[in-house]
Tab-separated table of N, CA and C in Angstrom:
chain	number	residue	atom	x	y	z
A	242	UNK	N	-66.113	68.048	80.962
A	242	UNK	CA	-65.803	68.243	79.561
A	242	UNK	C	-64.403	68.830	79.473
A	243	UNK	N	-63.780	68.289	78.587
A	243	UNK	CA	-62.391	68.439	78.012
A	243	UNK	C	-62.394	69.894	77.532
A	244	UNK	N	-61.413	70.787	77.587
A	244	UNK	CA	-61.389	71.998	76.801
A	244	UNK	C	-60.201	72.061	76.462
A	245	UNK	N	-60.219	73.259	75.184
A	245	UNK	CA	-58.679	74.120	75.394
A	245	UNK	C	-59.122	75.623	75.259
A	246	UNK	N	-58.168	76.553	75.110
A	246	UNK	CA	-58.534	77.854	75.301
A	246	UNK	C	-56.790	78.398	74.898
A	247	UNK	N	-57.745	79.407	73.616
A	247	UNK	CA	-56.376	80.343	73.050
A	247	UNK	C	-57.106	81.527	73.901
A	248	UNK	N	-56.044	82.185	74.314
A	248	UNK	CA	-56.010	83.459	74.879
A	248	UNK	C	-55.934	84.456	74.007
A	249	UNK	N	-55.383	84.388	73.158
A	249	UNK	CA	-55.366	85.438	72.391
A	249	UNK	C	-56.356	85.693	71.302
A	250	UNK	N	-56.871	84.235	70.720
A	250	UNK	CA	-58.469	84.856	70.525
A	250	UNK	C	-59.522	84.327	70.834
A	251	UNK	N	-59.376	84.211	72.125
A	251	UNK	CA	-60.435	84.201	73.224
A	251	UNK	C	-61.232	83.549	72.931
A	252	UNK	N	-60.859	82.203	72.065
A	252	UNK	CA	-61.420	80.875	71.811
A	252	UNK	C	-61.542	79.711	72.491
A	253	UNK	N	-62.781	79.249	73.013
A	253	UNK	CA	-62.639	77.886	73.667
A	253	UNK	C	-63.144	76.596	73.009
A	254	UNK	N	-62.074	75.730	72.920
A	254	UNK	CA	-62.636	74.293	71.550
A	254	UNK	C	-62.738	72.992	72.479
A	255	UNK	N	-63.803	72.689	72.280
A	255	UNK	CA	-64.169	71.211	72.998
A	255	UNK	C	-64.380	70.520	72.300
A	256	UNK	N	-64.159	69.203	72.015
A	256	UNK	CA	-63.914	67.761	71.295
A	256	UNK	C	-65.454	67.205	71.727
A	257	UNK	N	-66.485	66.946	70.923
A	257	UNK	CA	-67.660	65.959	71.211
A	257	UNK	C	-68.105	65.467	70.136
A	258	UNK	N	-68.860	64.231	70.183
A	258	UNK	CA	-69.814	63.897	68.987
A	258	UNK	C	-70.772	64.236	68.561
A	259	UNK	N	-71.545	63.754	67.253
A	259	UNK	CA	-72.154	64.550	66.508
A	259	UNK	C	-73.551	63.971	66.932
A	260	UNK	N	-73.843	62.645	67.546
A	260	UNK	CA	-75.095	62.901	68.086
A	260	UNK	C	-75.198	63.601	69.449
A	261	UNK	N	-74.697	64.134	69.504
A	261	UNK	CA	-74.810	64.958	71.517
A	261	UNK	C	-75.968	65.735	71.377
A	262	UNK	N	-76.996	65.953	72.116
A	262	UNK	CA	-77.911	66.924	72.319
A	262	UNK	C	-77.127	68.797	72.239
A	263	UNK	N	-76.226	68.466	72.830
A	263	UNK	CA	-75.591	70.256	73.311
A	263	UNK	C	-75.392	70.513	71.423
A	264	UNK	N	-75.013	69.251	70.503
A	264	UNK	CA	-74.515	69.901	69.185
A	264	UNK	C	-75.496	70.850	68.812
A	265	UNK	N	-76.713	69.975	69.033
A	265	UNK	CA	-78.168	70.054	68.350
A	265	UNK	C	-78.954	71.282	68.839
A	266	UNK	N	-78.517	71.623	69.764
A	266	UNK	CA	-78.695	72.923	70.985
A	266	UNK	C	-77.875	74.122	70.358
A	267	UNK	N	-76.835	74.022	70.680
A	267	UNK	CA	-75.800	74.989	69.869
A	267	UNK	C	-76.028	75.130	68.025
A	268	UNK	N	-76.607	74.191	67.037
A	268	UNK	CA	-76.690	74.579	65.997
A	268	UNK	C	-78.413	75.626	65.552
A	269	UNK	N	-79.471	75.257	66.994
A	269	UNK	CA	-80.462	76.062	66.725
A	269	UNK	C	-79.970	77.265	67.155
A	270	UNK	N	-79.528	77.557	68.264
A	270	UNK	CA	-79.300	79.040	69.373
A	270	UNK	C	-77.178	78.765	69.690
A	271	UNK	N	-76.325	80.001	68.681
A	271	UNK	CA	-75.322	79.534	69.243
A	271	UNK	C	-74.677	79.995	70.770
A	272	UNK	N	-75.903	80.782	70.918
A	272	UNK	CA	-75.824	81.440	72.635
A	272	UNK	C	-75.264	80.055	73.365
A	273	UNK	N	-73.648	80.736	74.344
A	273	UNK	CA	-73.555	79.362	75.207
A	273	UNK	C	-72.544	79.691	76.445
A	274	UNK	N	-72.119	79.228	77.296
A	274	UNK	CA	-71.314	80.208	78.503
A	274	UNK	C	-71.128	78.351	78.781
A	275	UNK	N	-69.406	78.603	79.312
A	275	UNK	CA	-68.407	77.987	80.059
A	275	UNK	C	-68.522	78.172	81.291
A	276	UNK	N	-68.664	77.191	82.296
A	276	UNK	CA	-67.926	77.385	83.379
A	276	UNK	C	-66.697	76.576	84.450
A	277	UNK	N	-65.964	77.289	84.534
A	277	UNK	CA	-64.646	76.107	85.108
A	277	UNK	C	-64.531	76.706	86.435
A	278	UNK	N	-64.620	75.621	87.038
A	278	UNK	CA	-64.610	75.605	88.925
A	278	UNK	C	-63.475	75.585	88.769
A	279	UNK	N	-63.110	76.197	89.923
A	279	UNK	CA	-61.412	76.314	90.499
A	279	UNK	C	-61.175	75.743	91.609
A	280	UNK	N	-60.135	76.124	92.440
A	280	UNK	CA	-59.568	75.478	93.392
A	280	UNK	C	-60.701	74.998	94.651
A	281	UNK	N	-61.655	75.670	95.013
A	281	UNK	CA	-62.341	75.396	95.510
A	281	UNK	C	-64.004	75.863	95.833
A	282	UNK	N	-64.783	76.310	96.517
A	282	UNK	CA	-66.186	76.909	95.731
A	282	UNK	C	-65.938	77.943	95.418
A	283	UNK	N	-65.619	78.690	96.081
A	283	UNK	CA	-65.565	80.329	95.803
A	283	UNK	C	-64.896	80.421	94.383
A	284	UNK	N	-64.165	79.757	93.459
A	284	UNK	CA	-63.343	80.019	92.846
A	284	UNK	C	-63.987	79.293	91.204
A	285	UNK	N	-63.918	80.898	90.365
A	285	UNK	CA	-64.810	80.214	89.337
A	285	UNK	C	-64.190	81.532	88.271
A	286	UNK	N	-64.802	80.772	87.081
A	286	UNK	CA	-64.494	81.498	85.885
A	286	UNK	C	-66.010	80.923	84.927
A	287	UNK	N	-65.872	81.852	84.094
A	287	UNK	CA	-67.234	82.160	83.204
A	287	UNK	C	-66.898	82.617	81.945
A	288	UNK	N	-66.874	81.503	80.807
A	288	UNK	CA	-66.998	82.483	79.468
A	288	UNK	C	-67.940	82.411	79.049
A	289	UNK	N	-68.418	83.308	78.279
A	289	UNK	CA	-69.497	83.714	77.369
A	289	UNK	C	-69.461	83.987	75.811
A	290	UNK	N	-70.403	83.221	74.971
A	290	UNK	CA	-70.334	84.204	73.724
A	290	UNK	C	-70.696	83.328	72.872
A	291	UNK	N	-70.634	83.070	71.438
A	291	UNK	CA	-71.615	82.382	70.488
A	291	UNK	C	-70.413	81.436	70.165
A	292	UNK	N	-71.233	79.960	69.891
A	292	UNK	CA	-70.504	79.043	69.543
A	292	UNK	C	-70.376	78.196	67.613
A	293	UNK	N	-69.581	78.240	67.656
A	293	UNK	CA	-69.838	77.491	65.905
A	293	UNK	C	-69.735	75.951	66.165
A	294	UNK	N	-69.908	75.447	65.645
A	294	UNK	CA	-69.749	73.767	65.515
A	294	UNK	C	-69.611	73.289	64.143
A	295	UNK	N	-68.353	72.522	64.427
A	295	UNK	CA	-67.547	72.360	63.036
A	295	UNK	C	-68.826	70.899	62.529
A	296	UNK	N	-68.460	70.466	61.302
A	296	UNK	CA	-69.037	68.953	60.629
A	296	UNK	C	-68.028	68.513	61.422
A	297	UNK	N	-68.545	66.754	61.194
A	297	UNK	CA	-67.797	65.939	62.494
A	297	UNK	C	-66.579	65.791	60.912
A	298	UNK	N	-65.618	65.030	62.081
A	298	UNK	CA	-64.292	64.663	60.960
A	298	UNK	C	-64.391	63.388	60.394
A	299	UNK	N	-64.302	63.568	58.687
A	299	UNK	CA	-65.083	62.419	58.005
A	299	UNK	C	-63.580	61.710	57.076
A	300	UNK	N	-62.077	62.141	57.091
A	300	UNK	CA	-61.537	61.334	56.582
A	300	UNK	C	-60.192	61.482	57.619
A	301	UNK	N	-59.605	60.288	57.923
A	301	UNK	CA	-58.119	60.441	58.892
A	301	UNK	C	-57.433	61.495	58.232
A	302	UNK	N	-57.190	62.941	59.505
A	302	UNK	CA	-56.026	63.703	59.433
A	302	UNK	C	-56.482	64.980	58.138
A	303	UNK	N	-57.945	64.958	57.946
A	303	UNK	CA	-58.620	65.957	57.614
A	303	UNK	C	-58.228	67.302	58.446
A	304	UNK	N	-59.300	68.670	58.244
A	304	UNK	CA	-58.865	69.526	59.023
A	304	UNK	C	-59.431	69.634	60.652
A	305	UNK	N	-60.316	69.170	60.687
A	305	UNK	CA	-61.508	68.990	62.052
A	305	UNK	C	-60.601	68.120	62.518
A	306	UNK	N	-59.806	66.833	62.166
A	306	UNK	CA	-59.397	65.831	62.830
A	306	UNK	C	-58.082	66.402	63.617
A	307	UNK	N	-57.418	67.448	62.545
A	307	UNK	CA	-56.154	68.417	63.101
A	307	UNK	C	-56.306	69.027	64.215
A	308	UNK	N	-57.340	70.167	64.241
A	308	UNK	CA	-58.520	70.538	65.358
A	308	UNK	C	-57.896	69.920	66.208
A	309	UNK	N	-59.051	69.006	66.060
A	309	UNK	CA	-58.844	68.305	67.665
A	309	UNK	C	-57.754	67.655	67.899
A	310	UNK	N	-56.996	67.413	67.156
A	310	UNK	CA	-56.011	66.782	67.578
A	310	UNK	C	-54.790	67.895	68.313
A	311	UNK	N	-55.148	68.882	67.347
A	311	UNK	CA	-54.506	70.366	68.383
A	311	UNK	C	-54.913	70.570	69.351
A	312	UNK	N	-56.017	69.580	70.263
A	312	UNK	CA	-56.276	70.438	70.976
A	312	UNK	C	-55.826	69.956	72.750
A	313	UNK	N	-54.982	68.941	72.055
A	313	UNK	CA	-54.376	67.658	73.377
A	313	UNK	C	-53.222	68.459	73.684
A	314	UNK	N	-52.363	68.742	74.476
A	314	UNK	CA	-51.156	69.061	74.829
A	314	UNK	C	-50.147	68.353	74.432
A	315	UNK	N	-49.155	69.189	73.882
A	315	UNK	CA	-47.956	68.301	73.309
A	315	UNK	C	-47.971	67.032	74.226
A	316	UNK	N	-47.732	67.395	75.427
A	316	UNK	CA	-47.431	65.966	76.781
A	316	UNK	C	-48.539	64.682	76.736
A	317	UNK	N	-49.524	65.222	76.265
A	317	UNK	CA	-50.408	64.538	76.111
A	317	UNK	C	-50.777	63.689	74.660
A	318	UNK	N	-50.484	63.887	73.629
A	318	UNK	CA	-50.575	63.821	72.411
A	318	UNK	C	-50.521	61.629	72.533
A	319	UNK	N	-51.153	61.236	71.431
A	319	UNK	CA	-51.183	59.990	71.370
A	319	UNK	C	-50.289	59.392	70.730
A	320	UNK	N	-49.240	58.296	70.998
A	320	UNK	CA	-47.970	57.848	70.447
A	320	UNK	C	-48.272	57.355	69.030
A	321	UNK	N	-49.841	57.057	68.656
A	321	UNK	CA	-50.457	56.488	67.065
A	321	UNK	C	-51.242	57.403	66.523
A	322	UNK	N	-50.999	59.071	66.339
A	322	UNK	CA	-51.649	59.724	65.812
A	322	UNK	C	-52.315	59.077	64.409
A	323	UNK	N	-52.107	58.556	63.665
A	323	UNK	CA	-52.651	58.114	62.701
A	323	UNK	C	-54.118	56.928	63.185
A	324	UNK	N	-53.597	56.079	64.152
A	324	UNK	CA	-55.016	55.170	64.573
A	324	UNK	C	-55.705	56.351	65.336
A	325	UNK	N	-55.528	57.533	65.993
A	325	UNK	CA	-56.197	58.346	66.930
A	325	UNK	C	-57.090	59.446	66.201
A	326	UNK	N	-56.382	59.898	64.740
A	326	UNK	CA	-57.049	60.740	64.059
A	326	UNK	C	-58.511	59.274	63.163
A	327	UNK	N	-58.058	58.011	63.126
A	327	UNK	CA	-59.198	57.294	62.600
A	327	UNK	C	-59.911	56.711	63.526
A	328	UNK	N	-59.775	56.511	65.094
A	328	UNK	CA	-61.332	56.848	65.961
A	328	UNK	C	-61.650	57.678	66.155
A	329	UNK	N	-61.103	59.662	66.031
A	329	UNK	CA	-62.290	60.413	65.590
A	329	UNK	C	-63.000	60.631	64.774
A	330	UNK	N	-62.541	59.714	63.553
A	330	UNK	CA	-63.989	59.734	62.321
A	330	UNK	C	-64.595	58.812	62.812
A	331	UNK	N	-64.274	57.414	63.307
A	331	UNK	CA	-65.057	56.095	63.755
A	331	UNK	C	-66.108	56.891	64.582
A	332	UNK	N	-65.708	57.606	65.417
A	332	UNK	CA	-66.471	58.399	66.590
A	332	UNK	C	-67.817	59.712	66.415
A	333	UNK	N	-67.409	59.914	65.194
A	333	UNK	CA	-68.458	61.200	64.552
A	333	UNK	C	-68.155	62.350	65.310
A	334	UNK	N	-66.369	62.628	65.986
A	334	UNK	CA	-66.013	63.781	66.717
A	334	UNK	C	-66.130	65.423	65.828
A	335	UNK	N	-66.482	66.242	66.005
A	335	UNK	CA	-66.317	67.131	65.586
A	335	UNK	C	-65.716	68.270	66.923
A	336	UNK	N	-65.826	69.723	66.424
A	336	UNK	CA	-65.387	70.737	67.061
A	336	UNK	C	-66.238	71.642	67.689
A	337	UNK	N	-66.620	71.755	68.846
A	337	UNK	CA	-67.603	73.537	68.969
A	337	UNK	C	-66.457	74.106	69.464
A	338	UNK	N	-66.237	75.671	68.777
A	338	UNK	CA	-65.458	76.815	69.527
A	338	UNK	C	-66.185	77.793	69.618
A	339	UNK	N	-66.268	78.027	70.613
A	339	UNK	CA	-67.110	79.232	71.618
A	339	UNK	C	-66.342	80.721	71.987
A	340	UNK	N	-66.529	81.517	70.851
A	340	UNK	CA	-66.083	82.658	71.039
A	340	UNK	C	-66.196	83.484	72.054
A	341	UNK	N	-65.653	83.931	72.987
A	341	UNK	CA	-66.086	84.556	74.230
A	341	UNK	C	-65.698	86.017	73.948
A	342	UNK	N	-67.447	86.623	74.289
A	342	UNK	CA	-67.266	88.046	74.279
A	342	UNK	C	-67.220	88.607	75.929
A	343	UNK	N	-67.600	87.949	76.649
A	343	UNK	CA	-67.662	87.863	78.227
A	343	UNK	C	-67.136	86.840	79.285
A	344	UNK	N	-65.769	87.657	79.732
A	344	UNK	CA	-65.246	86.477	80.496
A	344	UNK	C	-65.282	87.597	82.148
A	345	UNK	N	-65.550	86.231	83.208
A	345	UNK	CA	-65.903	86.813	84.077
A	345	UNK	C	-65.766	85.927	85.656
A	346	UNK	N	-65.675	86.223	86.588
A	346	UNK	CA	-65.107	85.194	87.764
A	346	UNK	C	-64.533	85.711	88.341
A	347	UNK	N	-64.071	84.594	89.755
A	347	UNK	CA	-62.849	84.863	90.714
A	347	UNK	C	-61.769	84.538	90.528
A	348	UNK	N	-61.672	83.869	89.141
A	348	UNK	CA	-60.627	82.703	89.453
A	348	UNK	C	-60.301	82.348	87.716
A	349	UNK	N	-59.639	83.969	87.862
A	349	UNK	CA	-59.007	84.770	86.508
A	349	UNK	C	-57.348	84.716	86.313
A	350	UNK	N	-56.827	84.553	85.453
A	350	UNK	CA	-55.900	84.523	85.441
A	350	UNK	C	-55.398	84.668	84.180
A	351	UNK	N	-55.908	85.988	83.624
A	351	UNK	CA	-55.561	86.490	82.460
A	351	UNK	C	-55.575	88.028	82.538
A	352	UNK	N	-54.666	89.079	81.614
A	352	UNK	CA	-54.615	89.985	81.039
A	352	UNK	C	-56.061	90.702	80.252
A	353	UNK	N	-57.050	91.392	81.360
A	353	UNK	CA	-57.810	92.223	80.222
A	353	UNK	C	-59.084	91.412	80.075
């Protein structure tokens, strides 16, 4: 799974659709924990903390569609933002961001 992650408020936003089981999971219980393997086993990171899940994005270049579209790296960004923001409505993409009150691992590389 695709992520991004603001550091500063300790937000993690992943891009999925709106029939996924995890939506349907996360909208009964928003209890939910990250984990990103690192360089090799020993090497791991862990967030923790309650997740929201946006409505999927229902018109091109809405705010959910911005979202995610923020959430590609400049380098990465699609040369037809306009056809890219209208297969995430084609797609029923929405947002979960997973507030982390517990971050935890070997394979840290942050402040605090």
């Amino acid at each position: 799974m695709v992520y991004s992650w603001d550091p500063e408020a300790r937000i993690a936003r992943f891009s999925t659709t709106a029939d996924r089981v995890k939506v349907q999971h996360l909208q009964r219980d928003p209890r939910a924990a990250l984990h990103v393997q690192g360089g090799d086993v020993w090497s791991f990171a862990v967030a923790e903390g309650e997740a929201t899940v946006s409505e999927p994005t229902a018109v091109p270049g809405d705010a959910v569609g911005q979202e995610l579209l923020g959430m590609i790296p400049q380098s990465g960004r699609p040369e037809d933002e306009a056809a890219f923001l209208e297969e995430l409505v084609a797609e029923r993409r929405l947002a979960i961001r997973l507030k982390v009150d517990r971050l935890y691992g070997t394979a840290l590389d942050i402040d605090g």
